[in-house]
Amino acid sequence: MRIGTVGTGFITNYILDNIEKTDGISCHAVYSRNEDSARRLAEKYHIEKTYTDYERMLSDDSLNFIYIASPNSLHYSQTKSALEHGKNVICEKPFTATAAEAVELIRLAKENHLFLFEAITTLHQPGFHWVRKNISLLGSIKMISLTFCQYSSRYDSLISGKLPNVFNPEFAGGALMDINLYNIHFLVGLFGKPDRIEYFAGTHENGIDTHGILILQFGDIICQCSGSKNTTCENNVQIMGEKGYIHVSPGSSNCQNSRLILRDSECSFCQKETPWYYEIQELTKIVQSNDYERCYQLLENTEIVVDILEKARKSAHLSF
Amino acid sequence: MRIGTVGTGFITNYILDNIEKTDGISCHAVYSRNEDSARRLAEKYHIEKTYTDYERMLSDDSLNFIYIASPNSLHYSQTKSALEHGKNVICEKPFTATAAEAVELIRLAKENHLFLFEAITTLHQPGFHWVRKNISLLGSIKMISLTFCQYSSRYDSLISGKLPNVFNPEFAGGALMDINLYNIHFLVGLFGKPDRIEYFAGTHENGIDTHGILILQFGDIICQCSGSKNTTCENNVQIMGEKGYIHVSPGSSNCQNSRLILRDSECSFCQKETPWYYEIQELTKIVQSNDYERCYQLLENTEIVVDILEKARKSAHLSF
């Protein structure tokens, strides 16, 4: 996997840190509209080439993968161009702003026999696999509580009157898209498509959701997903069954400590590495083993998640 | 306060334990339809009289308070009779099955200048007072998460085909009425009347809610109240503001450990006694100081809570 990156924010740094640690994947080009940003990132990670013209990077035959970490609203068009140039794509979460866009990109990837991934940590965590393996021990599951509240440094900027991308409706921002999404991926990874979706959002005066609680129902299982970018708290996932519960901390994006508590026994599982390490390891493994089936399975989850996000926004009358 | 009790379940034992520890309050009669139950309880607590006829106990001039801990659906009629006999009343939670019943009882108490209390632990906890005193330090409050899930021994009985009172729609049972109510009281104690009420209930085949998540909104503050009687988990209350959060454990019925976490400081508060100790101490103090104003203030909360319970049941299409 010979990668070219789009975007120079902190998430790109996390990904590049872990590309360096992983065999079979390497970065060879950095694209940014801003030449200085591109150069700074390329120097830090000893990357040969920089581009300020996206089309030119897509025409670079030495690259076979594009990693996209631009503002949310650009994911669709940049991923589409990359696929049309025959490049495989890893696109940051949230995958696209609308469900229709997701469907189109997935169709395009399949038609052209390309790999396409949403870069979401949740499903690649060993802790998440451990939860999925043990969940049947809980008996009939009744409720799940997922909390991911993280005060964003950019929230200070928002309330001081500026408009950072993550709080900009035009850039498909907000707490649901940016953070509660991890809670949704966790649930979709366990149960697939929900039967009911209701979002209760707290909004800034520009209409963006800064915090909110999403209710998802899967049959008789009732789940609450709390996500905010303007508060913090003790985050976790609690899966409650008739016979016991599973407690995951710090939560749905990083299943570091998972515990299974039954009436008369208890056991636990601990991850040692960062979430991005596992993500890069697993995506590389899928590509090296030519496992398109697993790739398209993961895209099914992505498609369900993007659909939930859209329906949730509608239920809360959010503007984009 | 010279008390006669109604009901012989474990909650009556908790209350009698704490009546023994408190000056100014004592129990002198036990009523039960079942003479054996009445005698057993009377012997355990060295109480002089037993009654199997409720009207006869209400005519006993040596009693000036009735403590009612019968099945929920009887609270209204038994409280009404007691008030009509000129007795002051402490009635277990949930106060009544419907909002109209609550309104009528409160009117009756005021007209006859009688004390009337809902026996709810939450509002009388020193930990709750501490939360209320410190909440302004959190800045603008955005979300509150309240979780109270407790596996009921009677749930085993329900799934084995029996019908214990707490899971009987005819007795106004269910998870919302019996346990999520504490979460509601906590919020009403802080913010009064909510602007939005939506309940998502999981039900048994008899139509009773065994678990559920209630969304309450107070202006821009979005709250989730999880309550179940068929699962267990790590219970707590988390109040999230722009400047920090408050964490209360084990939760809304017992504010034993409360912590305030701000960006650069932290402090905590710890209760030593049981919730019922504080409840009995505070009710006794209110009566001894003839503080009808405080009593009627508390009844305002009760009236709001009963109204929320009714609207929540309607929103989830529950049968009573």
XYZ file of C-alpha atoms in Angstrom:
640
model
C 0.000 0.000 0.000
C 1.578 3.223 -1.225
C -0.365 6.083 0.267
C -0.950 9.728 -0.604
C -2.618 11.793 2.116
C -5.183 14.585 2.003
C -5.386 16.907 5.015
C -2.695 17.837 7.529
C -4.579 17.910 10.845
C -3.789 15.949 14.007
C -5.642 12.852 12.806
C -3.292 12.590 9.805
C -0.382 12.644 12.249
C -1.915 9.767 14.257
C -2.354 7.756 11.068
C 1.171 8.485 9.807
C 2.638 7.528 13.201
C 1.039 4.117 12.800
C 1.837 3.712 9.102
C 5.489 4.015 10.179
C 4.951 1.141 12.646
C 3.245 -1.188 10.163
C 4.788 -3.404 7.483
C 3.232 -3.350 4.020
C 2.014 0.252 4.124
C 3.943 3.471 3.552
C 3.248 7.103 2.699
C 4.831 8.709 -0.354
C 2.939 11.938 -0.967
C 1.139 14.658 0.944
C -1.533 16.878 -0.565
C -2.650 20.168 0.927
C -4.041 23.335 -0.633
C -1.455 25.078 1.504
C 2.104 24.335 0.365
C 3.669 25.145 3.748
C 1.381 22.730 5.588
C 2.151 20.006 3.053
C 5.909 20.561 3.371
C 5.863 20.633 7.179
C 4.025 17.298 7.328
C 6.235 15.745 4.599
C 9.402 16.787 6.465
C 8.154 15.446 9.795
C 7.502 11.992 8.312
C 10.285 11.979 5.665
C 7.784 11.794 2.789
C 9.221 12.411 -0.720
C 6.519 14.366 -2.507
C 4.088 17.174 -1.817
C 1.160 18.281 -3.979
C -1.034 21.361 -3.892
C -3.090 20.112 -6.864
C -5.285 17.136 -5.921
C -5.789 15.963 -9.533
C -2.008 15.839 -10.017
C -1.594 13.630 -6.955
C -4.343 11.336 -8.257
C -2.370 10.992 -11.536
C 0.753 9.873 -9.658
C 1.167 6.217 -10.683
C 3.466 5.462 -7.760
C 0.460 5.762 -5.393
C -2.256 3.107 -5.140
C -4.100 4.380 -2.022
C -5.420 7.804 -1.037
C -6.026 8.588 2.633
C -8.592 11.404 2.979
C -8.787 13.488 6.174
C -10.263 16.729 4.862
C -13.362 18.526 6.262
C -16.388 16.181 6.251
C -18.175 17.877 3.367
C -15.247 17.193 0.987
C -15.069 13.438 1.670
C -17.570 12.577 -1.049
C -16.058 14.501 -3.972
C -12.452 13.694 -3.077
C -13.182 9.989 -2.604
C -15.147 9.912 -5.855
C -12.281 11.486 -7.831
C -9.778 9.094 -6.296
C -11.894 6.043 -7.171
C -12.385 7.374 -10.694
C -8.588 7.592 -10.998
C -8.365 3.914 -10.042
C -7.060 4.602 -6.534
C -8.087 2.619 -3.475
C -9.313 4.906 -0.660
C -9.252 5.162 3.111
C -11.640 8.001 4.011
C -11.887 9.480 7.509
C -15.097 9.312 9.505
C -17.814 10.440 9.011
C -17.717 8.770 5.611
C -20.057 11.148 3.757
C -22.569 13.882 4.594
C -25.536 11.984 3.098
C -26.626 8.370 2.687
C -27.013 8.769 -1.092
C -23.374 9.826 -1.394
C -22.246 6.770 0.571
C -24.285 4.438 -1.645
C -22.761 5.951 -4.777
C -19.158 5.684 -3.558
C -19.631 2.085 -2.454
C -21.134 1.199 -5.854
C -18.204 2.889 -7.596
C -15.629 1.003 -5.502
C -17.291 -2.352 -6.157
C -17.677 -1.729 -9.906
C -13.993 -0.897 -10.185
C -12.854 -3.666 -7.834
C -11.203 -1.156 -5.494
C -10.710 -1.151 -1.773
C -12.655 1.534 0.052
C -12.582 1.980 3.824
C -14.068 4.367 6.352
C -11.242 5.137 8.783
C -13.109 4.346 11.988
C -11.234 2.895 14.963
C -14.122 1.113 16.677
C -14.546 -2.045 14.611
C -10.805 -2.802 14.508
C -10.203 -2.799 18.281
C -9.353 -6.157 19.880
C -11.531 -4.962 22.785
C -14.507 -4.649 20.435
C -13.927 -8.179 19.083
C -13.745 -9.393 22.705
C -17.096 -7.716 23.473
C -18.707 -9.284 20.403
C -17.391 -12.707 21.386
C -18.661 -12.482 24.977
C -21.940 -10.674 24.570
C -23.991 -13.871 24.376
C -22.999 -14.626 27.987
C -25.189 -11.699 29.087
C -28.398 -13.517 28.175
C -31.123 -11.405 26.632
C -29.761 -7.858 26.114
C -32.139 -5.135 27.290
C -30.383 -1.750 27.300
C -27.115 -0.240 26.171
C -25.698 3.053 27.299
C -22.882 4.672 25.292
C -21.345 7.944 26.410
C -18.658 9.858 24.524
C -18.367 13.477 25.602
C -15.147 15.323 24.882
C -14.671 19.057 25.245
C -13.264 20.317 21.961
C -10.586 22.996 21.951
C -12.416 24.354 18.902
C -15.534 24.921 20.994
C -13.727 27.831 22.690
C -13.180 29.224 19.224
C -16.894 28.734 18.348
C -18.184 30.579 21.412
C -15.663 33.377 20.833
C -17.493 34.019 17.535
C -15.368 32.096 15.011
C -16.563 29.144 12.934
C -14.221 26.133 12.960
C -15.032 23.398 10.400
C -16.232 20.862 12.975
C -18.968 23.279 14.056
C -19.845 24.482 10.565
C -23.081 23.169 9.021
C -21.613 23.820 5.556
C -18.807 21.415 6.380
C -21.219 18.750 7.693
C -19.926 19.200 11.235
C -21.476 18.774 14.675
C -21.381 16.447 17.667
C -23.427 13.686 16.036
C -21.246 13.467 12.908
C -17.959 13.909 14.685
C -18.196 12.038 17.975
C -21.537 10.281 18.582
C -20.736 8.440 15.337
C -18.372 6.169 17.312
C -21.255 5.101 19.545
C -23.362 4.387 16.461
C -20.596 2.330 14.820
C -20.251 0.291 18.013
C -23.949 -0.599 17.968
C -24.159 -1.225 14.207
C -21.087 -3.467 14.576
C -23.088 -5.567 17.038
C -26.637 -5.460 15.708
C -26.756 -4.027 12.176
C -29.702 -1.840 11.208
C -31.802 -0.229 13.959
C -35.600 -0.239 14.024
C -35.985 3.214 15.532
C -33.914 6.402 15.462
C -34.610 9.576 17.471
C -32.080 12.337 18.077
C -32.397 15.010 20.757
C -29.941 17.761 19.914
C -28.644 20.843 21.654
C -27.678 23.425 19.074
C -25.519 26.509 18.739
C -27.128 29.636 17.263
C -25.700 28.666 13.839
C -27.849 25.525 13.916
C -25.055 23.007 14.477
C -25.514 20.363 17.186
C -22.904 20.834 19.916
C -24.305 17.979 22.039
C -27.098 15.487 21.934
C -28.604 12.151 22.867
C -29.515 9.614 20.203
C -31.943 6.795 20.911
C -31.543 3.668 18.804
C -33.738 0.608 19.164
C -32.802 -2.812 17.840
C -35.891 -4.949 18.400
C -36.439 -4.892 22.154
C -32.947 -3.499 22.883
C -33.050 0.200 23.773
C -29.817 2.185 23.431
C -28.855 5.704 24.348
C -25.863 7.343 22.693
C -24.700 10.534 24.375
C -22.186 12.637 22.474
C -20.977 16.158 23.051
C -18.174 18.477 22.040
C -18.885 21.100 24.698
C -18.703 19.008 27.876
C -16.641 16.227 29.308
C -17.491 13.383 31.685
C -16.569 9.784 32.474
C -17.078 7.994 29.176
C -17.948 4.346 28.717
C -20.174 1.737 27.127
C -22.444 -0.406 29.297
C -24.206 -3.371 27.731
C -26.899 -4.724 30.033
C -28.352 -8.192 29.802
C -30.534 -10.290 32.058
C -27.513 -12.239 33.286
C -24.958 -9.461 33.712
C -23.280 -6.549 31.992
C -20.224 -5.536 30.004
C -18.469 -2.272 30.853
C -16.047 -0.759 28.303
C -13.858 2.237 29.052
C -12.979 4.786 27.936
C -15.656 3.880 25.398
C -16.732 3.273 21.845
C -13.706 4.773 20.030
C -11.144 3.036 22.223
C -12.123 -0.229 23.904
C -9.068 -0.184 26.145
C -10.526 -1.842 29.234
C -13.429 -4.212 28.833
C -14.977 -6.070 31.735
C -17.661 -8.761 31.792
C -19.562 -8.900 35.079
C -21.896 -11.845 35.630
C -23.708 -12.678 38.849
C -20.974 -14.949 40.173
C -17.951 -14.304 37.991
C -15.996 -11.520 36.375
C -13.324 -11.313 33.699
C -11.642 -8.575 31.732
C -9.622 -7.739 28.648
C -7.063 -4.998 28.141
C -5.660 -3.440 24.941
C -2.097 -2.146 24.984
C -1.808 -0.084 21.775
C -3.555 3.057 20.525
C -6.810 2.708 18.543
C -5.075 3.898 15.336
C -2.441 1.181 15.595
C -5.102 -1.530 15.449
C -6.957 0.285 12.671
C -3.893 0.525 10.401
C -2.820 -3.046 11.209
C -6.230 -4.441 10.320
C -6.764 -2.439 7.128
C -3.281 -3.437 5.918
C -4.028 -7.094 6.654
C -7.290 -6.942 4.711
C -5.560 -5.436 1.682
C -2.545 -7.780 1.797
C -4.827 -10.808 1.887
C -6.980 -9.397 -0.929
C -9.985 -9.743 1.355
C -12.551 -7.721 -0.614
C -15.332 -9.606 1.157
C -14.284 -8.180 4.545
C -13.841 -4.725 3.010
C -17.369 -4.770 1.568
C -18.747 -6.144 4.868
C -17.275 -3.116 6.622
C -18.824 -0.860 3.972
C -22.236 -2.320 4.774
C -21.771 -1.036 8.327
C -20.661 2.347 7.005
C -23.736 2.558 4.794
C -26.033 1.812 7.752
C -24.217 4.369 9.930
C -24.429 7.170 7.349
C -28.130 6.399 6.934
C -28.636 6.600 10.730
C -26.795 9.939 10.840
C -29.072 11.371 8.155
C -32.266 10.086 9.789
C -31.097 11.305 13.194
C -30.440 14.799 11.846
C -33.892 14.829 10.257
C -35.543 13.698 13.494
C -33.890 16.633 15.306
C -34.664 19.067 12.452
C -30.984 19.842 11.899
C -30.270 21.898 8.880
C -28.027 19.847 6.629
C -45.133 12.162 65.197
C -47.020 9.023 66.202
C -47.089 6.733 63.207
C -49.279 3.872 62.040
C -47.898 1.884 59.100
C -49.540 0.297 56.076
C -47.636 -2.509 54.325
C -45.077 -4.928 55.735
C -42.497 -5.201 52.925
C -38.760 -4.514 53.125
C -39.192 -0.776 52.615
C -41.322 -0.578 55.795
C -38.464 -2.277 57.648
C -35.979 0.337 56.346
C -38.281 3.137 57.488
C -38.905 1.569 60.924
C -35.149 1.053 61.411
C -34.680 4.780 60.963
C -37.723 5.823 62.970
C -36.041 4.006 65.888
C -32.909 6.146 65.354
C -34.744 9.488 65.188
C -36.079 11.653 68.018
C -39.581 13.032 67.697
C -41.003 10.173 65.647
C -42.221 6.742 66.733
C -44.422 3.936 65.457
C -47.415 2.733 67.477
C -49.506 0.618 65.114
C -49.109 -1.715 62.160
C -51.870 -2.370 59.647
C -51.888 -5.341 57.287
C -54.729 -7.312 55.678
C -52.781 -10.320 56.882
C -52.780 -10.604 60.683
C -49.632 -12.759 60.821
C -47.625 -10.252 58.770
C -48.824 -7.415 60.998
C -47.882 -9.313 64.189
C -44.444 -10.314 62.891
C -43.560 -6.717 62.034
C -45.013 -5.392 65.317
C -42.972 -7.894 67.337
C -39.757 -7.120 65.461
C -40.055 -3.389 66.247
C -41.855 -3.665 69.646
C -44.960 -1.889 68.337
C -48.032 -2.033 70.615
C -50.948 -2.404 68.213
C -51.851 -4.287 65.069
C -54.840 -3.683 62.805
C -56.327 -5.722 59.962
C -59.060 -3.108 59.388
C -57.670 0.089 57.869
C -60.651 2.248 58.880
C -60.209 1.180 62.494
C -56.555 2.231 62.450
C -57.565 5.588 60.967
C -59.966 6.060 63.910
C -57.183 5.503 66.451
C -56.763 8.919 68.116
C -53.318 8.035 69.452
C -51.935 8.199 65.873
C -51.400 11.470 64.010
C -49.411 10.152 60.993
C -50.006 7.270 58.597
C -47.057 5.834 56.648
C -48.302 4.088 53.484
C -46.169 1.455 51.733
C -48.817 -0.608 49.966
C -48.862 -1.510 46.238
C -48.733 1.660 44.100
C -52.344 1.491 42.955
C -53.611 1.708 46.564
C -51.640 4.844 47.472
C -54.378 7.198 46.294
C -57.366 5.696 48.106
C -55.482 4.950 51.318
C -53.919 8.412 51.455
C -57.281 10.007 50.732
C -58.993 8.091 53.565
C -56.196 8.984 55.953
C -56.417 12.707 55.110
C -60.211 12.589 55.470
C -59.710 11.153 58.951
C -57.507 14.149 59.787
C -54.252 12.164 59.687
C -51.012 13.504 58.276
C -49.530 11.142 55.679
C -46.158 9.910 54.452
C -46.866 7.947 51.254
C -44.249 5.812 49.508
C -43.089 6.545 45.978
C -44.527 6.586 43.392
C -47.033 8.964 45.007
C -50.076 8.102 42.854
C -50.825 6.297 39.594
C -52.196 9.414 37.864
C -51.547 13.151 37.939
C -55.216 13.907 38.697
C -55.045 11.769 41.842
C -51.940 13.637 43.012
C -53.602 17.018 42.474
C -56.648 15.943 44.480
C -54.633 14.612 47.426
C -52.485 17.738 47.577
C -55.588 19.938 47.543
C -57.125 17.852 50.323
C -53.964 18.105 52.470
C -53.783 21.883 52.053
C -57.490 22.435 52.743
C -57.217 20.468 55.963
C -53.849 21.960 56.957
C -52.264 18.522 57.080
C -48.739 17.372 56.318
C -48.450 15.159 53.264
C -45.150 13.754 52.002
C -44.025 11.471 49.222
C -41.429 9.156 50.810
C -38.665 9.690 48.285
C -35.047 9.583 49.424
C -33.491 11.745 46.693
C -34.375 15.277 47.798
C -33.376 14.673 51.410
C -29.817 13.481 50.752
C -26.992 15.811 51.896
C -25.254 14.749 48.672
C -28.166 16.094 46.648
C -28.036 19.429 48.526
C -24.279 19.530 47.821
C -24.897 18.972 44.101
C -27.517 21.729 44.035
C -25.145 24.121 45.817
C -22.223 23.422 43.454
C -23.966 23.036 40.108
C -23.486 26.695 39.131
C -19.707 26.088 39.074
C -20.222 23.916 35.970
C -21.133 26.912 33.809
C -23.869 26.344 31.281
C -25.279 22.814 31.763
C -25.686 20.872 28.505
C -26.456 17.208 29.226
C -27.285 15.016 32.191
C -27.081 11.263 32.267
C -28.834 9.336 35.054
C -28.618 5.574 35.247
C -30.399 3.406 37.805
C -30.602 -0.240 36.800
C -31.201 -2.839 39.470
C -32.042 -6.454 38.825
C -35.167 -7.238 40.840
C -35.503 -10.580 42.598
C -39.147 -10.376 41.546
C -38.143 -10.348 37.886
C -37.214 -14.037 38.248
C -40.728 -14.607 39.492
C -42.193 -12.647 36.523
C -40.317 -14.640 33.892
C -41.260 -17.881 35.632
C -44.890 -16.989 34.884
C -46.057 -15.328 38.116
C -47.202 -11.724 38.448
C -45.594 -9.822 41.347
C -47.174 -6.423 42.149
C -44.203 -4.367 40.880
C -44.666 -5.876 37.417
C -48.465 -5.756 37.432
C -50.129 -3.053 35.310
C -53.190 -3.247 37.590
C -50.973 -2.281 40.516
C -49.380 0.625 38.588
C -46.009 -1.139 38.504
C -43.084 -1.110 36.099
C -39.531 0.177 35.818
C -40.513 3.796 35.187
C -42.801 4.048 38.241
C -40.605 2.042 40.551
C -37.016 2.973 39.763
C -36.590 5.560 36.981
C -38.726 7.772 39.225
C -35.618 8.489 41.329
C -33.854 9.885 38.265
C -36.896 12.056 37.517
C -37.057 13.370 41.092
C -33.366 14.269 40.915
C -33.923 16.363 37.785
C -37.172 17.971 38.969
C -35.381 18.834 42.231
C -32.843 20.784 40.161
C -34.893 22.269 37.325
C -38.636 21.922 37.989
C -40.939 21.223 35.036
C -39.437 19.777 31.815
C -40.225 21.089 28.341
C -40.135 17.718 26.607
C -40.853 14.144 27.694
C -40.274 10.996 25.604
C -40.124 7.486 27.008
C -38.660 4.486 25.165
C -39.843 1.374 26.968
C -39.039 -2.301 26.789
C -42.058 -4.296 27.835
C -42.968 -7.735 29.108
C -45.750 -9.609 27.310
C -48.219 -8.356 29.944
C -47.549 -4.795 28.777
C -45.526 -3.640 31.803
C -42.242 -1.808 31.205
C -39.338 -3.836 32.585
C -36.724 -1.327 31.355
C -36.579 1.927 29.495
C -34.904 5.212 28.695
C -36.657 8.501 29.369
C -35.572 11.694 27.657
C -36.328 14.921 29.494
C -35.425 18.354 28.174
C -35.239 21.463 30.334
C -34.679 24.313 27.891
C -31.399 23.466 26.188
C -30.440 20.822 28.766
C -30.938 17.293 27.437
C -31.209 14.469 29.966
C -31.372 10.728 29.643
C -32.791 8.641 32.481
C -32.117 4.924 32.177
C -34.007 2.645 34.529
C -34.440 -1.096 34.538
C -35.535 -3.899 36.831
C -34.189 -6.717 34.647
C -30.522 -5.707 34.323
C -27.787 -4.275 36.467
C -24.826 -2.031 35.663
C -22.665 0.692 37.186
C -25.154 3.337 38.230
C -24.509 7.044 38.537
C -25.541 10.567 37.699
C -23.334 12.731 35.481
C -24.118 16.426 35.144
C -22.144 17.979 32.303
C -21.493 21.670 31.944
C -19.195 23.740 29.773
C -16.718 24.135 32.654
C -16.730 20.614 34.105
C -18.935 17.862 35.437
C -20.422 16.402 38.607
C -20.392 12.631 39.098
C -22.681 11.082 41.719
C -22.557 7.436 42.698
C -24.270 5.115 43.186
C -26.876 7.522 41.799
C -30.123 9.364 42.132
C -31.621 7.438 45.064
C -28.458 7.546 47.156
C -26.005 10.390 46.575
C -23.303 8.707 48.626
C -20.226 9.900 46.738
C -20.429 13.149 44.831
C -17.469 14.609 42.961
C -17.093 17.952 41.202
C -14.467 17.895 38.440
C -13.474 21.214 36.903
C -10.653 21.781 34.436
C -8.054 22.511 37.095
C -9.599 21.438 40.365
C -11.592 18.682 41.944
C -13.512 18.254 45.192
C -15.873 15.707 46.634
C -18.529 15.054 49.255
C -19.370 11.832 51.053
C -22.515 10.778 52.941
C -22.139 8.378 55.840
C -25.697 7.239 56.588
C -28.311 5.337 54.591
C -30.723 7.286 52.351
C -33.676 6.447 54.645
C -31.910 7.900 57.664
C -31.695 11.316 55.980
C -35.244 11.040 54.719
C -36.731 10.361 58.167
C -34.506 12.985 59.817
C -35.587 15.666 57.356
C -39.314 14.871 57.389
C -39.280 14.873 61.191
C -37.505 18.242 61.242
C -40.057 19.741 58.838
C -42.956 18.560 61.012
C -41.367 19.598 64.306
C -40.727 23.096 63.000
C -44.278 23.300 61.580
C -42.744 24.075 58.197
C -45.806 23.650 55.978
C -44.178 25.854 53.358
C -41.352 23.321 52.843
C -43.851 20.447 52.849
C -45.918 22.105 50.115
C -42.764 22.968 48.149
C -41.893 19.263 48.145
C -45.428 18.442 47.019
C -44.954 20.750 44.022
C -42.068 18.503 42.961
C -44.193 15.410 43.544
C -46.971 16.858 41.398
C -44.516 17.550 38.540
C -43.029 14.051 38.840
C -46.396 12.270 38.750
C -47.336 14.353 35.716
C -44.050 13.366 33.971
C -44.693 9.689 34.754
C -48.151 9.885 33.190
C -46.930 11.715 30.068
C -43.977 9.338 29.723
C -46.276 6.300 29.853
C -48.507 7.887 27.215
C -45.524 8.635 24.948
C -44.521 4.957 25.115
C -48.153 3.760 24.698
C -48.100 1.942 28.033
C -51.412 0.610 29.142
C -52.299 2.341 32.402
